mmCIF file of C-alpha atoms and ligand atoms in Angstrom:
data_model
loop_
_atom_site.group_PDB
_atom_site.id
_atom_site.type_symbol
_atom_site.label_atom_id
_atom_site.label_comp_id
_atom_site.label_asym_id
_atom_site.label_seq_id
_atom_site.Cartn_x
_atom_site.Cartn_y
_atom_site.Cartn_z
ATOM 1 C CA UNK A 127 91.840 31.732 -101.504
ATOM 2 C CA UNK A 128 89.686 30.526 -98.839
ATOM 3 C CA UNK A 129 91.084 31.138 -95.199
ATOM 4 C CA UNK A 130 92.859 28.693 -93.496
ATOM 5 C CA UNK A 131 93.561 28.050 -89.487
ATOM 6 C CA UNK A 132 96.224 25.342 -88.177
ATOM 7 C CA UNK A 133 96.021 23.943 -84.762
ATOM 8 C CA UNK A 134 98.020 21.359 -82.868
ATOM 9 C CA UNK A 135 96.566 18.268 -83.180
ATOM 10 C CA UNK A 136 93.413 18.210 -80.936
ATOM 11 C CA UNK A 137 92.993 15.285 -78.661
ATOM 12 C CA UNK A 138 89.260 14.563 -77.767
ATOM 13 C CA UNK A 139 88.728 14.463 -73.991
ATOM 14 C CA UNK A 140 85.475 12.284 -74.003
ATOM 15 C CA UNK A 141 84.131 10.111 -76.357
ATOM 16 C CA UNK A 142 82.014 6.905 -77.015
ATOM 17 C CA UNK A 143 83.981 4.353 -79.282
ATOM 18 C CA UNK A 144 81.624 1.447 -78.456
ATOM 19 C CA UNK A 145 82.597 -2.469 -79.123
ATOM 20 C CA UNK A 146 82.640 -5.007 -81.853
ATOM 21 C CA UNK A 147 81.304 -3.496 -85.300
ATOM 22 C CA UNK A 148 79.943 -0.384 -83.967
ATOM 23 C CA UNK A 149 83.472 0.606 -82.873
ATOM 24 C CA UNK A 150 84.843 -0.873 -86.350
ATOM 25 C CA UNK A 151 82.507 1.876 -88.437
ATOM 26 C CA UNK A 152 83.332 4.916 -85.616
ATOM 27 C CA UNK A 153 86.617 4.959 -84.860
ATOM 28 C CA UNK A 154 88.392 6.203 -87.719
ATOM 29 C CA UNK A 155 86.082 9.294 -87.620
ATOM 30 C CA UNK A 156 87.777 10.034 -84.306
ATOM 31 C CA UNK A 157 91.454 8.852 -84.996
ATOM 32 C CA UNK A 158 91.202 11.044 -88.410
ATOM 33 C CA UNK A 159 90.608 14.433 -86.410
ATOM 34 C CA UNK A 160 92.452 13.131 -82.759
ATOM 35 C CA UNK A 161 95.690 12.560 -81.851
ATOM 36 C CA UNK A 162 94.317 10.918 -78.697
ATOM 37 C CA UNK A 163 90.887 10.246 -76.744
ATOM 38 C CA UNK A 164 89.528 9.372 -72.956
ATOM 39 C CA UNK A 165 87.488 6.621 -73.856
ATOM 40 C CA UNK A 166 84.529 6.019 -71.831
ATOM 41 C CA UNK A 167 83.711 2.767 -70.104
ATOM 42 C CA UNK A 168 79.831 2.563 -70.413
ATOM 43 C CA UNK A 169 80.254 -0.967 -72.562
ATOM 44 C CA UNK A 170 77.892 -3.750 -71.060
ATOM 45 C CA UNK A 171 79.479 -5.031 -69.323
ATOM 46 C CA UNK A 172 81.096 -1.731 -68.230
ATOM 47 C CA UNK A 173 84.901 -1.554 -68.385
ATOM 48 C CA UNK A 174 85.610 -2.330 -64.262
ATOM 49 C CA UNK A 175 89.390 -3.598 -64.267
ATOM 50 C CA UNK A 176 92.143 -2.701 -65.655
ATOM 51 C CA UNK A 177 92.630 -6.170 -67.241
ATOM 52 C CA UNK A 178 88.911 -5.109 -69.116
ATOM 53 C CA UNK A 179 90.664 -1.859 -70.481
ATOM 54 C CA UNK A 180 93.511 -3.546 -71.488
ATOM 55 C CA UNK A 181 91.457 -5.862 -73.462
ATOM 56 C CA UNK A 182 89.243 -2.878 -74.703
ATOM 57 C CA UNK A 183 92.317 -0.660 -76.019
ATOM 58 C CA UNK A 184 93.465 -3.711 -77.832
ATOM 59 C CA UNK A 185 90.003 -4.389 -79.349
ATOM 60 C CA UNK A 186 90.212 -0.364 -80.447
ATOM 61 C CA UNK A 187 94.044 -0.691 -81.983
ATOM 62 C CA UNK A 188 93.253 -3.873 -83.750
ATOM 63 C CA UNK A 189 90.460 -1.678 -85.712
ATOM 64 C CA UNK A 190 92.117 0.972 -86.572
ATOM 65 C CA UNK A 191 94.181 1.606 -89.890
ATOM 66 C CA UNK A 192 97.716 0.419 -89.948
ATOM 67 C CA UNK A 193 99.183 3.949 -90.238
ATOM 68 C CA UNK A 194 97.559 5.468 -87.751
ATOM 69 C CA UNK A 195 99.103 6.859 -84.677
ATOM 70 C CA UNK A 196 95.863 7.574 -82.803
ATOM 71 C CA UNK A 197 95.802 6.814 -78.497
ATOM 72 C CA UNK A 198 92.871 5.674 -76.889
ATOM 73 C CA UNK A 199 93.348 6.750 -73.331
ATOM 74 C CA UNK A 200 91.393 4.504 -71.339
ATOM 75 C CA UNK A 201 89.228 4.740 -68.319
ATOM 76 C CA UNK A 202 87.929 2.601 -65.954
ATOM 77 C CA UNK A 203 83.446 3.027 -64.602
ATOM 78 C CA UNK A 204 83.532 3.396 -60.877
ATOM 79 C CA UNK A 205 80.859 1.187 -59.420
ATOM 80 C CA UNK A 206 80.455 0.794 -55.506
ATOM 81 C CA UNK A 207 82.519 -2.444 -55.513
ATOM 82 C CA UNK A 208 85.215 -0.587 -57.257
ATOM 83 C CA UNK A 209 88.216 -1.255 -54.341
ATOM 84 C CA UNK A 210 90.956 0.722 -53.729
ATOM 85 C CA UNK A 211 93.343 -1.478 -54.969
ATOM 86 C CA UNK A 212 92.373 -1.407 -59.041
ATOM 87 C CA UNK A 213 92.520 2.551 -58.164
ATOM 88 C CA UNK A 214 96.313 1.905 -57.397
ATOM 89 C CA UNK A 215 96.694 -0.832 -60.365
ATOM 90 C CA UNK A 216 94.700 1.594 -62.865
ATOM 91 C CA UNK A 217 97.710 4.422 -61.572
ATOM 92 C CA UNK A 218 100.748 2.191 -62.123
ATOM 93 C CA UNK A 219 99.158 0.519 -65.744
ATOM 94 C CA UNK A 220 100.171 3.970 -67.442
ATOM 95 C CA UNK A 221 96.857 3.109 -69.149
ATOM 96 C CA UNK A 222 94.257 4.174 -67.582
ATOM 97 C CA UNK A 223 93.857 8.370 -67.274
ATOM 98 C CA UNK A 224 90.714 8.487 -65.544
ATOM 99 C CA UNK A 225 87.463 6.644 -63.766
ATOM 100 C CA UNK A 226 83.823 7.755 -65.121
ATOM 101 C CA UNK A 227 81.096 8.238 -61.982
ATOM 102 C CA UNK A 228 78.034 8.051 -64.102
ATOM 103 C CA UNK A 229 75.002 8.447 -60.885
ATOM 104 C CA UNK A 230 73.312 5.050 -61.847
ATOM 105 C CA UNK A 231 70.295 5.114 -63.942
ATOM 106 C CA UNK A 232 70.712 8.926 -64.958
ATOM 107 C CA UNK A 233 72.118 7.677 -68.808
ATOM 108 C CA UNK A 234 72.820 5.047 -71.341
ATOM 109 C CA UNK A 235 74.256 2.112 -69.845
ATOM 110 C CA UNK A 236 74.364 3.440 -66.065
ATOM 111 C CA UNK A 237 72.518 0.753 -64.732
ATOM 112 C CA UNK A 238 75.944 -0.388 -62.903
ATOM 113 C CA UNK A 239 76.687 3.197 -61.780
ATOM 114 C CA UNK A 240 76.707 4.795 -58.436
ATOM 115 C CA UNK A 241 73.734 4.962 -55.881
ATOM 116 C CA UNK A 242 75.473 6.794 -53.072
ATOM 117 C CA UNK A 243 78.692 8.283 -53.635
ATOM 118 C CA UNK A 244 79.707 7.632 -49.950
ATOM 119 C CA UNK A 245 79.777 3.837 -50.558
ATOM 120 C CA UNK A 246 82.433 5.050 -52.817
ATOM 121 C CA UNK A 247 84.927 7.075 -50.267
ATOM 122 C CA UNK A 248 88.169 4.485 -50.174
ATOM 123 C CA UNK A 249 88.590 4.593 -54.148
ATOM 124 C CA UNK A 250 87.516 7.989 -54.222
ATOM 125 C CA UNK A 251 90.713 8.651 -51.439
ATOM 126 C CA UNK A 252 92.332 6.574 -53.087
ATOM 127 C CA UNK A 253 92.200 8.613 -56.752
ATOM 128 C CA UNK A 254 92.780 11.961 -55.059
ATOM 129 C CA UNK A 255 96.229 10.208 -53.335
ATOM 130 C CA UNK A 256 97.004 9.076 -56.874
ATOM 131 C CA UNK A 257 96.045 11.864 -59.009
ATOM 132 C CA UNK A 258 93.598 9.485 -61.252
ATOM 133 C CA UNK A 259 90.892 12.425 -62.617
ATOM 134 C CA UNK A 260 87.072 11.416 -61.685
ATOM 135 C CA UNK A 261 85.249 12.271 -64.459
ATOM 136 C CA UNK A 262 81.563 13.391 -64.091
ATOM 137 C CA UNK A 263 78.296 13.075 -65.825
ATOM 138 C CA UNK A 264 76.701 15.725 -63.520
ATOM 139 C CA UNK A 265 72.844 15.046 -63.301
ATOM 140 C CA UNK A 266 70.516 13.803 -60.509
ATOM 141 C CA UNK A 267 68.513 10.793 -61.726
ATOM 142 C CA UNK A 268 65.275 12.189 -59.419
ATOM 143 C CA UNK A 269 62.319 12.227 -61.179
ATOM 144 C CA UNK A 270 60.820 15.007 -59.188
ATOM 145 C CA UNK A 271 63.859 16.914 -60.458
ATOM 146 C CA UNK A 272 62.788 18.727 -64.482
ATOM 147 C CA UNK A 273 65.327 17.017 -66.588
ATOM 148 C CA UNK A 274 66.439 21.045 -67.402
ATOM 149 C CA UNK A 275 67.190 21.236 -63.737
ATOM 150 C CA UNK A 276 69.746 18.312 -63.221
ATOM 151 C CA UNK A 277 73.089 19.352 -64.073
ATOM 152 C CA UNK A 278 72.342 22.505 -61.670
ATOM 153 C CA UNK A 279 70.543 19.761 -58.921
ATOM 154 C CA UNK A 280 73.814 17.653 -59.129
ATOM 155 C CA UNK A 281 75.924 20.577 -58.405
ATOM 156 C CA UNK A 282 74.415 21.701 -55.431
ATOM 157 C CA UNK A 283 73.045 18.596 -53.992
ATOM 158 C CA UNK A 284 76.391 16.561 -55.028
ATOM 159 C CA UNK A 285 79.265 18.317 -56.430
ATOM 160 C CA UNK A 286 80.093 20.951 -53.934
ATOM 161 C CA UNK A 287 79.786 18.038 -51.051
ATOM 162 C CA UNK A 288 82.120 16.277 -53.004
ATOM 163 C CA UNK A 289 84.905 18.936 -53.577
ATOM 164 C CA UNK A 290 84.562 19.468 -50.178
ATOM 165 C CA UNK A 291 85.416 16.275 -49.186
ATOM 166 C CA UNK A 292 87.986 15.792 -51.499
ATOM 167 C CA UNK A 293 89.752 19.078 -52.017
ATOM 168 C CA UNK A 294 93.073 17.604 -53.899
ATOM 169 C CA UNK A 295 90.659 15.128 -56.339
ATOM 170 C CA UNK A 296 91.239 15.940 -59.667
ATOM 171 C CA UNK A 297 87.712 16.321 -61.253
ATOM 172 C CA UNK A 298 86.359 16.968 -64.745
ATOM 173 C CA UNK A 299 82.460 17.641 -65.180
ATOM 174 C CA UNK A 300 81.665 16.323 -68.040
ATOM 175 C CA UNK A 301 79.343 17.651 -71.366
ATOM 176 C CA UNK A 302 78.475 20.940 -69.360
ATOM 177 C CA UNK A 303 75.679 22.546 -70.478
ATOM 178 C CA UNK A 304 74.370 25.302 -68.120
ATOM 179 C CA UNK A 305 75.382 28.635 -66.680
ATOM 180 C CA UNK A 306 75.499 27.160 -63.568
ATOM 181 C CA UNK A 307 78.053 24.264 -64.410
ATOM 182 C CA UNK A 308 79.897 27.410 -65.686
ATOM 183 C CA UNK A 309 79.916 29.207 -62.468
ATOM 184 C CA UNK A 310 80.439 25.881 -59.909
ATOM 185 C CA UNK A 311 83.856 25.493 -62.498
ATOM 186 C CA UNK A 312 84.909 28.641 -62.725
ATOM 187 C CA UNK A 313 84.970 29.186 -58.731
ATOM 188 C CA UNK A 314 86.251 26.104 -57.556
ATOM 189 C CA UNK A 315 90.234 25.328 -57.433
ATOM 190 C CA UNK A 316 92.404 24.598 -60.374
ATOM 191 C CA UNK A 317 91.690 20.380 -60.052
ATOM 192 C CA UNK A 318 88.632 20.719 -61.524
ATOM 193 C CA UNK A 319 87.968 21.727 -65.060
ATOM 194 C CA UNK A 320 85.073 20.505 -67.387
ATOM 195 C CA UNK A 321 84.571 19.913 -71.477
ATOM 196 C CA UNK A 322 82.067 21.083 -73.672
ATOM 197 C CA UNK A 323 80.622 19.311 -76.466
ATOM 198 C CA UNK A 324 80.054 20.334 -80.072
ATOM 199 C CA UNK A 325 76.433 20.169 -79.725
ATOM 200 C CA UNK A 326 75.616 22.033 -76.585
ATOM 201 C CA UNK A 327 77.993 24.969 -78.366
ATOM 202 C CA UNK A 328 75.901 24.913 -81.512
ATOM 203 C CA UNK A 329 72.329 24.361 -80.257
ATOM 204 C CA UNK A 330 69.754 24.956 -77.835
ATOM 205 C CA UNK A 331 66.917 23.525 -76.927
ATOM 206 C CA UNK A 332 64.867 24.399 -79.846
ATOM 207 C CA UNK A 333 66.734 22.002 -81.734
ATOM 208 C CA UNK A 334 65.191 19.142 -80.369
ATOM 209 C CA UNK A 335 61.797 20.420 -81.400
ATOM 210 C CA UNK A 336 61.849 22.247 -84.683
ATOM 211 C CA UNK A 337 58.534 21.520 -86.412
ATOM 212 C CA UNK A 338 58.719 18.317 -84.913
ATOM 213 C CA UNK A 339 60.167 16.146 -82.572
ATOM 214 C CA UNK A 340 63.717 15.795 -83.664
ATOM 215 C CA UNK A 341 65.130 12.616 -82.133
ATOM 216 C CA UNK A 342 68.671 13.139 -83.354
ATOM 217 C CA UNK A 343 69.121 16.374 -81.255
ATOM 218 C CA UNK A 344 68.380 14.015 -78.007
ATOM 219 C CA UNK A 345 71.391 13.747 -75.783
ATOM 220 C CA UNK A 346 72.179 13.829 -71.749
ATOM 221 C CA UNK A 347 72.769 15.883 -70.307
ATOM 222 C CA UNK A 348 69.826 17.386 -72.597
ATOM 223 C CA UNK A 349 70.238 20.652 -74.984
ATOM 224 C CA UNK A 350 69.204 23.866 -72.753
ATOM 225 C CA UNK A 351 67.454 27.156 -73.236
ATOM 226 C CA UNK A 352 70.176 29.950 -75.396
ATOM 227 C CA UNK A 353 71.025 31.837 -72.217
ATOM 228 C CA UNK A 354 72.819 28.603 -71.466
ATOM 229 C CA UNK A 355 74.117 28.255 -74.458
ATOM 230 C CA UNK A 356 75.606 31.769 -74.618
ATOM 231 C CA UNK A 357 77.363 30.785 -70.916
ATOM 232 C CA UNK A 358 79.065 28.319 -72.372
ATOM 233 C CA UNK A 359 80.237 30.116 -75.433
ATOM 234 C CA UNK A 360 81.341 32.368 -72.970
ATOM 235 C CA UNK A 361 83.936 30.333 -70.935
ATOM 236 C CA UNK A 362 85.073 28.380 -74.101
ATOM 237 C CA UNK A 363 86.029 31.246 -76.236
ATOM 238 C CA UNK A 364 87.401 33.118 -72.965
ATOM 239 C CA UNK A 365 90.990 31.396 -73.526
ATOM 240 C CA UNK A 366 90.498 29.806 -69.443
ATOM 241 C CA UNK A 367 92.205 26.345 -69.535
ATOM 242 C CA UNK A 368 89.729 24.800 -66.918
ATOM 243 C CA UNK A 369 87.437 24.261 -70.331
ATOM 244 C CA UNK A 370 88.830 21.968 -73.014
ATOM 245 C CA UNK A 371 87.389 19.971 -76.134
ATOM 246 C CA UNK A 372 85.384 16.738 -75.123
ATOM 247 C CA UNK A 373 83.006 15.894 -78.103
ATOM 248 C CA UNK A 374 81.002 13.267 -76.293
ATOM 249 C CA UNK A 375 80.009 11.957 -79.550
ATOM 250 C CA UNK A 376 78.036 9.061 -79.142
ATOM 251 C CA UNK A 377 76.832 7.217 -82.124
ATOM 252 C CA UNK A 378 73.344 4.586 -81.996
ATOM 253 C CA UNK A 379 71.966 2.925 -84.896
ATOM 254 C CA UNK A 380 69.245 5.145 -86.335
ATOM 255 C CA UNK A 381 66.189 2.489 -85.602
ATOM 256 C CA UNK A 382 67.158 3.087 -82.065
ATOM 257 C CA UNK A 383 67.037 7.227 -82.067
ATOM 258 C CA UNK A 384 63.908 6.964 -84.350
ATOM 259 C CA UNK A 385 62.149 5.409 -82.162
ATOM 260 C CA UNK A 386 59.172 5.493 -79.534
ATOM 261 C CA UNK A 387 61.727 5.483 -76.608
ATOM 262 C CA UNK A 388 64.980 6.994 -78.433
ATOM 263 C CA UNK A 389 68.133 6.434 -77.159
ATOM 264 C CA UNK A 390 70.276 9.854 -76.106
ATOM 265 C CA UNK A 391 73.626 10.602 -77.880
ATOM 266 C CA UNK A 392 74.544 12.826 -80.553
ATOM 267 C CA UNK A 393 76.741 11.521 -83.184
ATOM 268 C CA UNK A 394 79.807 14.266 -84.308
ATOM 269 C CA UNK A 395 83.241 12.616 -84.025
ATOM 270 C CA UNK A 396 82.488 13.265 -88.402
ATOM 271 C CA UNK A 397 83.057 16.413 -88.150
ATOM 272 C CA UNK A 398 83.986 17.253 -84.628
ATOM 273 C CA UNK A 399 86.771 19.469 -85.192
ATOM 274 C CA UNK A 400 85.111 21.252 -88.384
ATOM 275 C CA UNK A 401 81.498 21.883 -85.953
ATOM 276 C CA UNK A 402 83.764 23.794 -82.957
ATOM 277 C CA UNK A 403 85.464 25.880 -85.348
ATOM 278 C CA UNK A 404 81.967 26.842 -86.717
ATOM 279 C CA UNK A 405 80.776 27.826 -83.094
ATOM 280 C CA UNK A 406 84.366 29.500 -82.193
ATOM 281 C CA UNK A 407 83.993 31.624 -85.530
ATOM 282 C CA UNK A 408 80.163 32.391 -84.797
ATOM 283 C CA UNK A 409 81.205 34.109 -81.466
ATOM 284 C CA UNK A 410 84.647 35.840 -83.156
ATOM 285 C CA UNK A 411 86.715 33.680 -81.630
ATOM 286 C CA UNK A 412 88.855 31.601 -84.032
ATOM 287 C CA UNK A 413 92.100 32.662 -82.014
ATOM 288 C CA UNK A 414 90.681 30.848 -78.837
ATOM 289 C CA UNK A 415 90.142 27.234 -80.521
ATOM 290 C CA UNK A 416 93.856 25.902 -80.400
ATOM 291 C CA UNK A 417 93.990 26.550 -76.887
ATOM 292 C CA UNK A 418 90.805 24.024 -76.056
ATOM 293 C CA UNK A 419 91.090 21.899 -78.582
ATOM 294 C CA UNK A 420 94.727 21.050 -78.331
ATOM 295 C CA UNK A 421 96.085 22.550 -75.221
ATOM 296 C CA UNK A 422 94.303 22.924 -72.251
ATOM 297 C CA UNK A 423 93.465 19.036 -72.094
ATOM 298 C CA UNK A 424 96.473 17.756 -72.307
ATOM 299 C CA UNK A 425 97.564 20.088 -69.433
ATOM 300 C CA UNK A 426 95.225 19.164 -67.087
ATOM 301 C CA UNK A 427 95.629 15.450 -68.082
ATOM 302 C CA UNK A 428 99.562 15.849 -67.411
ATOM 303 C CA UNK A 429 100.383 14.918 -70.721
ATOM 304 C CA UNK A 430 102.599 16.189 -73.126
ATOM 305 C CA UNK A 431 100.822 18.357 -75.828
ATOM 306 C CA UNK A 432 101.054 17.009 -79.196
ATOM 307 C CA UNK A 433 103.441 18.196 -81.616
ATOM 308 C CA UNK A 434 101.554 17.178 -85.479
ATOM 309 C CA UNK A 435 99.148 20.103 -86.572
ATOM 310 C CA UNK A 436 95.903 19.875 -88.511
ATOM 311 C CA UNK A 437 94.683 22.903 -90.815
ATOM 312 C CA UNK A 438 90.634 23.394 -91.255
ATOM 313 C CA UNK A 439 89.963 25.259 -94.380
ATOM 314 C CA UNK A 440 86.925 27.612 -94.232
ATOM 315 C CA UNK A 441 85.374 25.950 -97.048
ATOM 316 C CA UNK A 442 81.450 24.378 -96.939
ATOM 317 C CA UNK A 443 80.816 20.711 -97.892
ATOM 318 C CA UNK A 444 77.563 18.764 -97.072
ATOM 319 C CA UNK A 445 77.857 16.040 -93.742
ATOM 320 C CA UNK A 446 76.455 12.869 -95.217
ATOM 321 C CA UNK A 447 72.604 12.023 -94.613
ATOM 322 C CA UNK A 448 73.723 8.873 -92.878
ATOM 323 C CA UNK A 449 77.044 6.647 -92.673
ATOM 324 C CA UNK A 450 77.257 3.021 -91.806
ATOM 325 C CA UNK A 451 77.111 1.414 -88.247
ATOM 326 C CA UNK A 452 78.158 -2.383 -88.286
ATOM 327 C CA UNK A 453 74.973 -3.431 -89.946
ATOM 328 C CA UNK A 454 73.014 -0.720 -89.280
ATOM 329 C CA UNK A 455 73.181 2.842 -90.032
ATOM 330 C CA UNK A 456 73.794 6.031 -88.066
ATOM 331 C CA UNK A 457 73.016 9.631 -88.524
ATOM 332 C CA UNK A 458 75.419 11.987 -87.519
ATOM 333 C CA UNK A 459 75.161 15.750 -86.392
ATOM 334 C CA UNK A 460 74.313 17.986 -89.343
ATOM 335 C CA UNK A 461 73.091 15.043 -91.587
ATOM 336 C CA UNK A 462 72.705 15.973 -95.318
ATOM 337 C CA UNK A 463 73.002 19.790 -94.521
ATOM 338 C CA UNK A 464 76.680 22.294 -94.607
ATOM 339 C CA UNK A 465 79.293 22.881 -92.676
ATOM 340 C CA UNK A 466 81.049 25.533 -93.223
ATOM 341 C CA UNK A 467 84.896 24.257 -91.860
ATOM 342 C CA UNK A 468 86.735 21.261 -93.216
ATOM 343 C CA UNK A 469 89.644 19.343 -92.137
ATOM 344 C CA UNK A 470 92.363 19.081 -94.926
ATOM 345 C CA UNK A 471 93.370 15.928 -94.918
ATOM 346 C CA UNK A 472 96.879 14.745 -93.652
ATOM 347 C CA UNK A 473 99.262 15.349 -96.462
HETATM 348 O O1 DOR B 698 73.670 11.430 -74.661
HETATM 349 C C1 DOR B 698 74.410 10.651 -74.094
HETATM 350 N N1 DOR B 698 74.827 9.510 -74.672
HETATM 351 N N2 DOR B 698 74.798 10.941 -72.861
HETATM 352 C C2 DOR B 698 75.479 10.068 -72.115
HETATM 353 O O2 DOR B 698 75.778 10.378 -70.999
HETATM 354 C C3 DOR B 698 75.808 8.719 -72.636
HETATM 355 C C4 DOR B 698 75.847 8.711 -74.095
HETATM 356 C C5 DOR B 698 75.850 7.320 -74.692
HETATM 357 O O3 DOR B 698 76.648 6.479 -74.238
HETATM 358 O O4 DOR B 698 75.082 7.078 -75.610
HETATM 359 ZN ZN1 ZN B 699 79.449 10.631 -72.697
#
């Protein structure tokens, strides 16, 4: 009999559902495996209002199969007109769990992000009075910064500053992916907590360049060297609720990864569940899972923890080489080769 492991339901803590068809062809992936989801805002337009959210989780129900019981939790993208005042609306909608600062220019559709985080202070007072999470992609978009070195730039140069000045603010950095990020978390005060992706758990940076240039591997924050990687497996598997399960799986269409000037995103809402038990096992850790995948989150998020399980059975089947993206196609993490977990399907 092969071995079994049931969780609570997981709830994924960051993820890229995209609009129109793309979001038709992605979202049962992540409603399959999730009981719930922080959906990010980085549509263009990005998702400003609340009214825009609202509009967004209804485009995301309508999608979705008629028995499922899956939650987008929305957010809103904090821009420097953001005002105060859709801070307090986004806290009384009992919609919105979050606002995304993406610095501008540092990733996909940041164009509309923020310059200077001080043209920001009345919504940022504003969220810590509230208790609305700011959500982080940590990097510096300097290009005298070495794209290895942002995540540890942004700390130092903006994070710390910004604890600082807003002690109570509930903050989650995003995707981490260095030692450092591990260290900045694990020191600062119990608002502030971070997810870890699939990906940065399972690879390093040799991924991206393994007898070739692997465009599929390409993500931002970008894969780092194993020491790195190892950090991470550390603080994950070391049962600390500050770190929970956010897959950041972000699908493009496959012209637009293979491509001169590929877009960054890893696709793995697939088999997002199935790919952290494989990274959890590799370090001997199985035990730790539930409490990031299905716990921890919802904790910090002040939501209830769900009460449906899941069971993965430790049993290898083949990700598919590609799988359909409105009219396009998409390939997801682990195309055409095993993985060793699966999901047993709800009964
Ligand atoms: O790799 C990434 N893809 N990183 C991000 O921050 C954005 C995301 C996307 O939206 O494609
Ligand atoms: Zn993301």
């Amino acid at each position: 009999m092969n071995a079994t492991l049931t969780l609570t339901r997981p709830d994924d803590w960051h993820v890229h559902l995209r609009d129109g068809e793309g979001l038709r062809a992605v979202v049962t992936d992540t409603a399959r495996q999730f009981a719930r989801a922080i959906v990010m805002p980085n549509l263009t337009p990005p998702v400003t209002t609340v009214a825009q959210a609202e509009a967004y989780r209804d485009r995301i129900l309508a999608v979705l199969p008629a028995a499922s019981t899956f939650t987008p939790l929305m957010t809103l993208y904090l821009t420097e007109a953001m005002l105060p005042l859709e801070i307090e609306r986004a806290s009384r909608s009992g919609l919105i769990h979050a606002v995304k600062y993406y610095p501008a220019g540092v990733t996909t559709h940041s164009e509309a992000g923020v310059r200077d985080l001080a043209h920001c202070s009345e919504a940022l007072r504003a969220m810590e009075d509230l208790g609305v999470p700011l959500l982080i992609h940590g990097e510096v978009n300097d290009p005298a910064v070495d794209i290895f070195d942002r995540e540890r730039v942004f700390i130092e140069r903006h994070l710390i500053p910004l604890v600082q000045r807003y002690p109570q603010l509930k903050v989650v950095l995003e995707h981490i992916t260095t030692a450092s990020a591990v260290k900045f978390v694990l020191t600062a005060d119990d608002n502030v907590a971070a997810t870890v992706t699939p990906h940065h758990l399972l690879y390093n940076r040799n991924a991206l360049f393994q007898g070739g240039i692997r465009p599929h591997y390409y993500c931002l924050p970008i894969l780092k060297r194993e020491a790195h990687r190892q950090a991470l497996i550390r603080a994950v598997t070391s049962g600390n609720p500050k770190f929970f399960l956010g897959t950041d799986s972000a699908p493009h269409a496959r012209s637009t990864k293979e491509n001169a000037c590929g877009c960054a995103g890893i696709y793995s809402a697939h088999a997002a569940l199935e790919l952290y038990a494989e990274a959890f096992e590799g370090a001997g850790a199985l035990g730790k899972l539930e409490g990031f995948a299905s716990h921890f989150g919802a904790d910090f998020y002040g939501l209830p923890r769900n009460t449906q399980s899941v069971t993965l059975v430790r049993e290898s089947w083949t990700a598919p080489a590609t799988q359909p993206f409105g009219p396009e196609t998409l390939v997801p993490l682990r195309a055409g080769e095993a993985i060793a977990w699966r999901l047993q399907a709800p009964i």
